[in-house]
Short mmCIF file of C-alpha atoms in Angstrom, two decimals:
data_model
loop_
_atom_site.label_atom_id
_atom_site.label_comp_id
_atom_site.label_asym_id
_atom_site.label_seq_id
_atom_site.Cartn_x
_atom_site.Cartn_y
_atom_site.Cartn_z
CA UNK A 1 -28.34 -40.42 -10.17
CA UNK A 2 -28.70 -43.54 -12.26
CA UNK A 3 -31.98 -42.36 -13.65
CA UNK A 4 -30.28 -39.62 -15.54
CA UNK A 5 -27.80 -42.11 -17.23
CA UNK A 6 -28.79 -43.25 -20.97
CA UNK A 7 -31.19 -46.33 -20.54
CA UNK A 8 -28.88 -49.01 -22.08
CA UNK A 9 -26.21 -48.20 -19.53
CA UNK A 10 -27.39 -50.87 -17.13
CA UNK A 11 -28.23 -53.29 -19.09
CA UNK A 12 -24.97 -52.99 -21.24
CA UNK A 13 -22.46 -53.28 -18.05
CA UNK A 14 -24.58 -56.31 -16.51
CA UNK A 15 -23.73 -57.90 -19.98
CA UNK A 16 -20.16 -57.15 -19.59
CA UNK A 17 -20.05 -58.46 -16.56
CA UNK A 18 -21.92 -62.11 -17.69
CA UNK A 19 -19.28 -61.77 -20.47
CA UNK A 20 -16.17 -61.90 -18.54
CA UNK A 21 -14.03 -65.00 -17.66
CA UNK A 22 -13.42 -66.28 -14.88
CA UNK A 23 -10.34 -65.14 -14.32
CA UNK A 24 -11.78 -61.63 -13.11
CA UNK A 25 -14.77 -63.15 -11.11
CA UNK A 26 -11.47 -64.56 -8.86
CA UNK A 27 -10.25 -60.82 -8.62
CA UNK A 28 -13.37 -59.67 -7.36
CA UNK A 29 -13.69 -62.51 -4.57
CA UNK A 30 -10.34 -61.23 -3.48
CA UNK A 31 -10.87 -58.66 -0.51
CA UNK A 32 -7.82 -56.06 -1.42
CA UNK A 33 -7.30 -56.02 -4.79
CA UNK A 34 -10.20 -53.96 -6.10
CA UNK A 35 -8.26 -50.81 -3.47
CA UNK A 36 -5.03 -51.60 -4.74
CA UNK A 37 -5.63 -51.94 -8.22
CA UNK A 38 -6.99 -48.36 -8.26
CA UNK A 39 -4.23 -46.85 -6.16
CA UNK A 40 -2.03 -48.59 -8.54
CA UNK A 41 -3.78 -46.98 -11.17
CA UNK A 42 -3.45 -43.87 -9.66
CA UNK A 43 0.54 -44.25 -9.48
CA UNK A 44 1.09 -44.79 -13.08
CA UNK A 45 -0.92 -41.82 -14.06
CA UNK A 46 -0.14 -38.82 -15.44
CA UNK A 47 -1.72 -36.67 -13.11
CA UNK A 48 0.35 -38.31 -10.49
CA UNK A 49 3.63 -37.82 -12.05
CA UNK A 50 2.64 -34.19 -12.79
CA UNK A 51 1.54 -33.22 -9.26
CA UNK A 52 4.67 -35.10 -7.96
CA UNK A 53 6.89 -32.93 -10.44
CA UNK A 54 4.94 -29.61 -10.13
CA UNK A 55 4.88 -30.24 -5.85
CA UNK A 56 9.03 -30.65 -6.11
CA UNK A 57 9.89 -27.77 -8.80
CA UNK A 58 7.27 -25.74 -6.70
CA UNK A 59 9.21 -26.34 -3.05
CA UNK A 60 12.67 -26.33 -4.32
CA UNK A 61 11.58 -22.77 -6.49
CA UNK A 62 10.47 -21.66 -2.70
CA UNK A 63 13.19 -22.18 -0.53
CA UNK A 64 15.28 -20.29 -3.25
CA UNK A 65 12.62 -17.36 -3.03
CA UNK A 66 13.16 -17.82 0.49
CA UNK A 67 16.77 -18.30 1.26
CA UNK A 68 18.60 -17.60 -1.64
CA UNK A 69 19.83 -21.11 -2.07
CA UNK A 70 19.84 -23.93 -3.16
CA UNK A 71 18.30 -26.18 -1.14
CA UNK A 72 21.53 -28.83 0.48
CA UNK A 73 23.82 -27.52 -1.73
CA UNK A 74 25.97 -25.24 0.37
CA UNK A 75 28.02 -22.08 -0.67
CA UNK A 76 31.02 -20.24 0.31
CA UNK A 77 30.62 -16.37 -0.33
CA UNK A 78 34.17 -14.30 -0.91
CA UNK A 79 31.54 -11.13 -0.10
CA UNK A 80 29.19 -10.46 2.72
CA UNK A 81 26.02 -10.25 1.74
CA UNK A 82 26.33 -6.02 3.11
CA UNK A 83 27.89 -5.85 0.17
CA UNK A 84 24.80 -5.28 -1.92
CA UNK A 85 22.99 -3.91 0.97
CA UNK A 86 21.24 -5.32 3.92
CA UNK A 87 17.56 -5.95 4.08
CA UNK A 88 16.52 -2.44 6.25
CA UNK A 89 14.68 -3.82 9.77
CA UNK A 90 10.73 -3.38 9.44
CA UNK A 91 10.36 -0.08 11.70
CA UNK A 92 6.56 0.78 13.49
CA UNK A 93 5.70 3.80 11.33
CA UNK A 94 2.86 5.58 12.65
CA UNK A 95 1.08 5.17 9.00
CA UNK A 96 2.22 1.85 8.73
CA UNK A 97 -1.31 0.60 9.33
CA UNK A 98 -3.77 -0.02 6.77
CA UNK A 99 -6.12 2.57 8.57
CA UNK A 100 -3.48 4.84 9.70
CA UNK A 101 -2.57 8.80 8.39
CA UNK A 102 0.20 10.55 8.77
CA UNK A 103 1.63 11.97 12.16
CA UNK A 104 1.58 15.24 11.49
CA UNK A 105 3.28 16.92 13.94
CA UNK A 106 6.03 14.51 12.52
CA UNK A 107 5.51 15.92 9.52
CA UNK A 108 5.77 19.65 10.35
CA UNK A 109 8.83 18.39 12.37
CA UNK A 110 10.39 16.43 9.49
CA UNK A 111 9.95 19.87 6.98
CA UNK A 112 12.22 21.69 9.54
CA UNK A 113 15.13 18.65 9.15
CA UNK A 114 14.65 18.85 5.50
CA UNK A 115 15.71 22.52 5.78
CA UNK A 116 17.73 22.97 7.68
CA UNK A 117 19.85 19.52 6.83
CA UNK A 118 18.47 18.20 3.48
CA UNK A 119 17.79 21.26 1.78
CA UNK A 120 21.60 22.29 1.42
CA UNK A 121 22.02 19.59 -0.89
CA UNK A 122 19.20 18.09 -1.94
CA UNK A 123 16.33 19.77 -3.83
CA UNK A 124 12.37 18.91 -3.66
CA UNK A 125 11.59 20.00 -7.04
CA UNK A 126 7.64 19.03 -6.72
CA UNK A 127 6.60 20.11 -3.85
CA UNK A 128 5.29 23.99 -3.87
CA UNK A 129 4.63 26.07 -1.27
CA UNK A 130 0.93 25.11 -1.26
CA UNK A 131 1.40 21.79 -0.95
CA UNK A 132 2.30 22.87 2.80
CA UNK A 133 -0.79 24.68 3.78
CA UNK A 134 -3.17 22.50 5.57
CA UNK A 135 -0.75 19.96 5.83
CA UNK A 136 2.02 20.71 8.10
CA UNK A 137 1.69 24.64 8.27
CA UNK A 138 -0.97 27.50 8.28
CA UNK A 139 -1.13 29.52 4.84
CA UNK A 140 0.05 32.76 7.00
CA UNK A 141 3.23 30.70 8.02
CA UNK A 142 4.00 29.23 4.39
CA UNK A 143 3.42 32.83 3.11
CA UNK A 144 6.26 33.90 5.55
CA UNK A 145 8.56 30.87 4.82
CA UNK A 146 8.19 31.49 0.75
CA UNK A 147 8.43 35.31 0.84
CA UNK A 148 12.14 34.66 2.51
CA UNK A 149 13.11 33.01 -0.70
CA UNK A 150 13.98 34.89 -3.90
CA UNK A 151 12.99 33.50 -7.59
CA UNK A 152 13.44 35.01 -10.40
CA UNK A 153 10.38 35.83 -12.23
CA UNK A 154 9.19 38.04 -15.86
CA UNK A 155 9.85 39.57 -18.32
CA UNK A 156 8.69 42.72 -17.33
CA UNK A 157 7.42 45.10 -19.34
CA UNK A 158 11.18 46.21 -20.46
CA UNK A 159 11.99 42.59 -21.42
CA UNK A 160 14.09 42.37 -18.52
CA UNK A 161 14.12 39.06 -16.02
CA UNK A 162 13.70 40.17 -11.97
CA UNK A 163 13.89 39.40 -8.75
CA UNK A 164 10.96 38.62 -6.93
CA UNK A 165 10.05 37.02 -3.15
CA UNK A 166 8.45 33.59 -3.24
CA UNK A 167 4.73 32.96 -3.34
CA UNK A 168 2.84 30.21 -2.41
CA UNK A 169 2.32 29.22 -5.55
CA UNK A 170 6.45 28.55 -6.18
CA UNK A 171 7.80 25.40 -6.20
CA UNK A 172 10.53 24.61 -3.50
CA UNK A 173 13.84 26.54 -4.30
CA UNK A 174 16.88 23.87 -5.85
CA UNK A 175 19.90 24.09 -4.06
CA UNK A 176 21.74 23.96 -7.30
CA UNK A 177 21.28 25.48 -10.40
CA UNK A 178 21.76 22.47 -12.38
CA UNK A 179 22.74 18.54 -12.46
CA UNK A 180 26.45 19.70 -13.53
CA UNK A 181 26.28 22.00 -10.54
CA UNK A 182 25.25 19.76 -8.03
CA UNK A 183 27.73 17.05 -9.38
CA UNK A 184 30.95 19.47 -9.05
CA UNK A 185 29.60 20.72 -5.41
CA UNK A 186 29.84 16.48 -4.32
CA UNK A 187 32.38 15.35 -5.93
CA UNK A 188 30.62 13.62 -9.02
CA UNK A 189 28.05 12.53 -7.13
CA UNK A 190 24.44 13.53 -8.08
CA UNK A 191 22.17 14.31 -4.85
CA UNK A 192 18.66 12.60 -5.75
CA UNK A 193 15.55 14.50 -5.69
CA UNK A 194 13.67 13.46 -2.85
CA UNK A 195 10.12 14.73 -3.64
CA UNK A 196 8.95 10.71 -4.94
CA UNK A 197 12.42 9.24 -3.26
CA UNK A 198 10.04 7.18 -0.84
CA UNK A 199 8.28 5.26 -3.81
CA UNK A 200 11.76 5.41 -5.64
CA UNK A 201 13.92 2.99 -3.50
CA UNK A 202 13.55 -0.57 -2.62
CA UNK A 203 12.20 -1.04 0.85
CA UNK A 204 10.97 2.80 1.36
CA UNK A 205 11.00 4.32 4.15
CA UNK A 206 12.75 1.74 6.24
CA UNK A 207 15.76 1.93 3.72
CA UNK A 208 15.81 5.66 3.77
CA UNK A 209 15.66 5.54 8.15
CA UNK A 210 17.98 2.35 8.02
CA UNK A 211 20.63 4.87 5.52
CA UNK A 212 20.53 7.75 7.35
CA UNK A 213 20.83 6.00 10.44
CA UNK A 214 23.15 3.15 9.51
CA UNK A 215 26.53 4.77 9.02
CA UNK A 216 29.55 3.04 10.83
CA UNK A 217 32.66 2.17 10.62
CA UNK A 218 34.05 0.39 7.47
CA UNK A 219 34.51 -3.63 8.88
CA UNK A 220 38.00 -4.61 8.61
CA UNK A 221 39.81 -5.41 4.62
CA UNK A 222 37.22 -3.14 3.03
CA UNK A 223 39.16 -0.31 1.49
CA UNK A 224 36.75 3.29 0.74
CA UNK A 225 38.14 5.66 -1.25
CA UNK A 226 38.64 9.27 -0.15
CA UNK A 227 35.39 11.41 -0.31
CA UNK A 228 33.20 7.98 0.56
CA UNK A 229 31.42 6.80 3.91
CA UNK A 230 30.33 3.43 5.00
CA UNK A 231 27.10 2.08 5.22
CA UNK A 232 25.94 -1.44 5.13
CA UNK A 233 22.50 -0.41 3.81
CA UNK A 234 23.91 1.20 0.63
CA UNK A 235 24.04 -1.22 -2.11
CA UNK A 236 27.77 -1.18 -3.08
CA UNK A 237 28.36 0.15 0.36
CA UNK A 238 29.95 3.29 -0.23
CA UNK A 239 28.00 6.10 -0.28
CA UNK A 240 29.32 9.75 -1.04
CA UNK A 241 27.01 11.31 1.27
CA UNK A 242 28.32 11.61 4.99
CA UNK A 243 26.19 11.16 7.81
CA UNK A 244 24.36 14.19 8.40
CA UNK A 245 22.36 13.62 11.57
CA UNK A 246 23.77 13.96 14.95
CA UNK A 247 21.92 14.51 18.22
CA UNK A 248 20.87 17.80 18.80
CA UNK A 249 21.22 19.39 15.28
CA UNK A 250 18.06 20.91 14.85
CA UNK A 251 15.90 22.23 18.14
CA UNK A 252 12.45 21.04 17.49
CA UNK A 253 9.99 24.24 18.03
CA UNK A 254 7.53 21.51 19.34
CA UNK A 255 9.92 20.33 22.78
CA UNK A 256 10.77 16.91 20.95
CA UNK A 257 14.14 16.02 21.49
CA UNK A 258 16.21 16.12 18.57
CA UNK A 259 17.85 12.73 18.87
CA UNK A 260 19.37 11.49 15.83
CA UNK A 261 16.45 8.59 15.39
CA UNK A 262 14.28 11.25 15.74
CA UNK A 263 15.25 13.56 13.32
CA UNK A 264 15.30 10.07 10.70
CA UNK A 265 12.47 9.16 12.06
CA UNK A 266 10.34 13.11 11.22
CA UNK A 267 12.18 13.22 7.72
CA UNK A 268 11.02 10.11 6.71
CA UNK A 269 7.76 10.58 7.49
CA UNK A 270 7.76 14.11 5.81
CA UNK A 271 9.22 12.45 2.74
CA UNK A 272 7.01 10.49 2.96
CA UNK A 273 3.87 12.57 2.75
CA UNK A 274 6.19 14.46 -0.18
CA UNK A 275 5.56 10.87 -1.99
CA UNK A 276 2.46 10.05 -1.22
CA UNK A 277 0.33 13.59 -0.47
CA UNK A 278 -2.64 11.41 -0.86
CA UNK A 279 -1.80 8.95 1.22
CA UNK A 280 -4.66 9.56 4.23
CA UNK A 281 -7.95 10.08 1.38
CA UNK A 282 -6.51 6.72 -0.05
CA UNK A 283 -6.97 5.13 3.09
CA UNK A 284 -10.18 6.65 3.84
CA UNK A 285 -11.70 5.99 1.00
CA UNK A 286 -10.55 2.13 0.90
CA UNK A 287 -12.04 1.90 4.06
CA UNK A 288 -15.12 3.32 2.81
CA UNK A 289 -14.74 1.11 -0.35
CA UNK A 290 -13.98 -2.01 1.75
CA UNK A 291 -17.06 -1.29 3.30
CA UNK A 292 -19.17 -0.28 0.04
CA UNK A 293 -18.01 -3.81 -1.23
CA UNK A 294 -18.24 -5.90 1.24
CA UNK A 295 -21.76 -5.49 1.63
CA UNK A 296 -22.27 -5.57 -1.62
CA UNK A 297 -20.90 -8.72 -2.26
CA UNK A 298 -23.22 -10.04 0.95
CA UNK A 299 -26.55 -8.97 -0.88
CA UNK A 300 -25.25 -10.65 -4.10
CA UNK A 301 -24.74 -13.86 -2.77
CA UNK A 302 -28.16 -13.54 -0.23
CA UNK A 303 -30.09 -13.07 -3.97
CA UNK A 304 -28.14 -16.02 -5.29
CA UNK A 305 -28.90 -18.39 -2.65
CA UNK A 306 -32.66 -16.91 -3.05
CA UNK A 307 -33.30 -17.38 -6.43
CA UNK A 308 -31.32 -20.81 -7.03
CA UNK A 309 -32.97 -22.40 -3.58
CA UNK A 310 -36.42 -22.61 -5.96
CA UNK A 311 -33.89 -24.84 -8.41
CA UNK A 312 -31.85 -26.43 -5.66
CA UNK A 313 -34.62 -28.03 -3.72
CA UNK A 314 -37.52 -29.03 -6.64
CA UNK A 315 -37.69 -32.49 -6.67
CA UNK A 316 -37.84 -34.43 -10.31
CA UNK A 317 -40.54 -37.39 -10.14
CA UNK A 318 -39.43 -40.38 -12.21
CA UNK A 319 -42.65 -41.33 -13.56
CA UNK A 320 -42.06 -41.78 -16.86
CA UNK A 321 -38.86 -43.98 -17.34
CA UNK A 322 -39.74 -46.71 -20.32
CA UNK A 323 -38.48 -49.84 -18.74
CA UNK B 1 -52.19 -3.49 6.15
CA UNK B 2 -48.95 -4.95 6.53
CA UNK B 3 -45.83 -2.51 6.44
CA UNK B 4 -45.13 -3.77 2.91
CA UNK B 5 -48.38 -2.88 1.55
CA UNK B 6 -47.81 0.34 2.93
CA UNK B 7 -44.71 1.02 1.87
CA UNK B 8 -45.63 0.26 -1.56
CA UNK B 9 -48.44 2.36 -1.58
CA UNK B 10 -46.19 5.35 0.07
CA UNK B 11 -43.13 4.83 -1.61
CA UNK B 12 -43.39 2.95 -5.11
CA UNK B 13 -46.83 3.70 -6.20
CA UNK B 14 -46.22 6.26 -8.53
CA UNK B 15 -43.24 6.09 -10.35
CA UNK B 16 -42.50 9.92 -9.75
CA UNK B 17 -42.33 9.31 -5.80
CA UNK B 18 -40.41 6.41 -6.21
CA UNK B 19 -37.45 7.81 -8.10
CA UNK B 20 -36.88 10.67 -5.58
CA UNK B 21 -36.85 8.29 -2.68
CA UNK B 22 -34.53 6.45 -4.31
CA UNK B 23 -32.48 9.62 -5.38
CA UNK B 24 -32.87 11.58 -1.73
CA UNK B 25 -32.33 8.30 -0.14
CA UNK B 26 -29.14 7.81 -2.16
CA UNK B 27 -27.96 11.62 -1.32
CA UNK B 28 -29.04 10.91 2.63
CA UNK B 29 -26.82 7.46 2.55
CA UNK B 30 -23.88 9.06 1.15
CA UNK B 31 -24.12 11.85 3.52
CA UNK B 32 -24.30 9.89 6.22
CA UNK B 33 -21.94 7.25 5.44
CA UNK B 34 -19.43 9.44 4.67
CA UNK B 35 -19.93 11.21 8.53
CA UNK B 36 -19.70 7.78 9.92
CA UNK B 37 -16.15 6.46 8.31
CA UNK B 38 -14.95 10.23 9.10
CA UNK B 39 -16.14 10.13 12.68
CA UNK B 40 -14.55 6.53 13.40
CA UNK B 41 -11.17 7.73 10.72
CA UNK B 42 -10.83 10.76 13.31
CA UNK B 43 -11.17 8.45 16.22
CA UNK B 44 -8.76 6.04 15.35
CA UNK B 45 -6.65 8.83 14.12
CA UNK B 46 -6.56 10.64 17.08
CA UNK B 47 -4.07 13.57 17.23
CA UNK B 48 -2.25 13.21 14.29
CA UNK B 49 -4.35 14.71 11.94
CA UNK B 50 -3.47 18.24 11.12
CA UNK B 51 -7.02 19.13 12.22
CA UNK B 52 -5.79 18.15 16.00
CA UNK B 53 -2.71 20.26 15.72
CA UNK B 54 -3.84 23.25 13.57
CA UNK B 55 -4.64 25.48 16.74
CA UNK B 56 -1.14 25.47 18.46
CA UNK B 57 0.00 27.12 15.38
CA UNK B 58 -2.90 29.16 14.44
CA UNK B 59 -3.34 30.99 18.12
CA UNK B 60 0.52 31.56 17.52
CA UNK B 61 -0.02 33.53 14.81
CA UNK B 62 -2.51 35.80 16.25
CA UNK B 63 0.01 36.12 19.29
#
């Protein structure tokens, strides 16, 4: 290492060191103060009062992230924090894992909730037919399912607009004309599309399960208007849809109980799939990217450590120093 | 001869050779990767695909 500093270096610090009084010889007899000097050094810095400040902006910044709060400063709430909707629970979806598709039995099961509950209020305005086939049902079955509804389709060759049964190539019937429509049927209230309402809400599909699952009672003092339901979920807390899903509502052409967790539990899942159709070839092909990667990464660093270890292990003669 | 020596003298020789191993041996390594990460995605997936359900419905039809 010293070979590579400039050649007066040495020579120059030995001089400062003849040069200096007495006074500092004594300091460097003594056995501490060379340690303490430098810690001391250390504590005045800069760098020491900016890592101090950063490491207490940085914790205090934290705990609010974490808890809301202020660190000891303590707070009295008028409101419960329902009041702008609880956290929804984590639930155990079956594609919850990073490798895991859809259930789709759940799927096919979750369909038959959305129509025969959802449907009569809410529409699915971009999901077709199609989007079915392979997924949760056989082409002949969607074929049957779409012919059932009538859209209107034309002009035909007198100008005229007609009737026609559905194809699979319709998008899934509205059950409303119109926003203005839909608003009169619920009192004001606008039923959301739910074709992307998975991505479309905070939380996903544990808020959607935790809603449809989390009506109750409203908790003593808070006053709902006529028309509204409770639920500790919903920001604001009232919500002008009712609950919907009680035990046995639907009969499951599968066996599966129709228990009202159940039914939650399938219509989440197929709302899911209606937000996220791609969701299993993402996951396959991350896996197969993860995989891709990772081993790529491996043989770049193997040919790194190959071609540098010719650099990293030469050894530099000092032959030639003047002096 | 040493396996390298032959394998250069097979394989990278003549440039013509060389760039259709490395083109069929692209083709055979997707292929086969992509059979692999489908076999274990289908094991680990087990019954929930709509490949594992598809016949309840499909001999229902034909019913």
């Amino acid at each position: 290492m010293l070979s590579r500093l400039p050649q007066g270096a040495l020579k120059n610090a030995a001089r400062n060191v003849n040069a200096s009084r007495s006074a500092v010889r004594a300091r460097f007899a003594s056995t501490t103060s060379g340690s303490s000097s430098a810690f001391q050094t250390f504590l005045n810095s800069r760098a020491a009062l900016a890592s101090a400040t950063l490491a207490t902006v940085g914790s205090v910044a934290w705990y609010a992230h974490l808890y809301g709060s202020l660190p000891f400063f303590p707070e009295v709430h008028a409101n419960s924090p329902a009041e702008e909707g609880l956290h929804p629970p984590q639930y155990p979806w079956s594609h919850k894992g990073l490798l895991d598709s859809f259930d789709h039995a759940s799927i096919r099961r979750g369909y038959q909730v959305y129509r025969e509950v959802c449907a009569a209020c809410h529409s699915l305005d971009r999901i077709a037919w199609r989007n079915l086939v392979g997924v949760s049902h056989t082409a002949d079955e969607v074929k049957v399912m779409a012919e059932e509804v009538e859209y209107e389709d034309g002009p035909n060759d007198q100008g005229e607009m007609f009737q026609r049964p559905g194809k699979l190539s319709d998008y899934m019937p509205p059950p409303y004309p119109n926003e203005e429509a839909a608003r009169s049927s619920n009192g004001g209230a606008l039923p959301p599309d739910l074709s992307l309402i998975v991505k479309a809400r905070h939380g996903g599909p544990d808020y959607i399960f935790a809603l449809l699952t989390g009506y109750t009672e409203p908790p003593a003092g808070f006053e709902i208007r006529d028309g509204m339901n409770y639920n500790a979920y919903f920001p604001g807390n009232a919500i002008s849809m009712a609950r919907v899903l009680f035990d046995g509502l639907v009969e499951y052409e599968d066996g599966t109980s129709a228990t009202t967790s159940q039914m939650a539990k399938d219509v989440v899942t197929f709302l899911n799939w209606a937000a996220e159709p791609e969701h299993d070839e993402r996951k396959k092909a991350g896996l197969k990217a993860v995989i891709l990667f990772s081993a790529l990464t491996a043989i770049s660093l193997y040919v790194k450590r190959y071609k540098w270890s010719y650099i990293k292990s030469r050894k530099i003669r000092k032959c030639c120093l003047v002096d | 001869m040493s396996i390298a020596n032959t394998f250069y003298n097979v394989f990278v020789k003549r440039n013509s050779v060389y760039v259709t191993t490395i083109f069929a041996g692209a083709f055979a390594f997707g292929v086969g990767f992509d059979l692999g990460v489908t076999s274990f995605w289908d094991r680990w997936n087990q019954g929930k695909q709509w490949k594992d359900i598809r016949h309840k419905y499909v001999e229902a039809e034909s019913d």
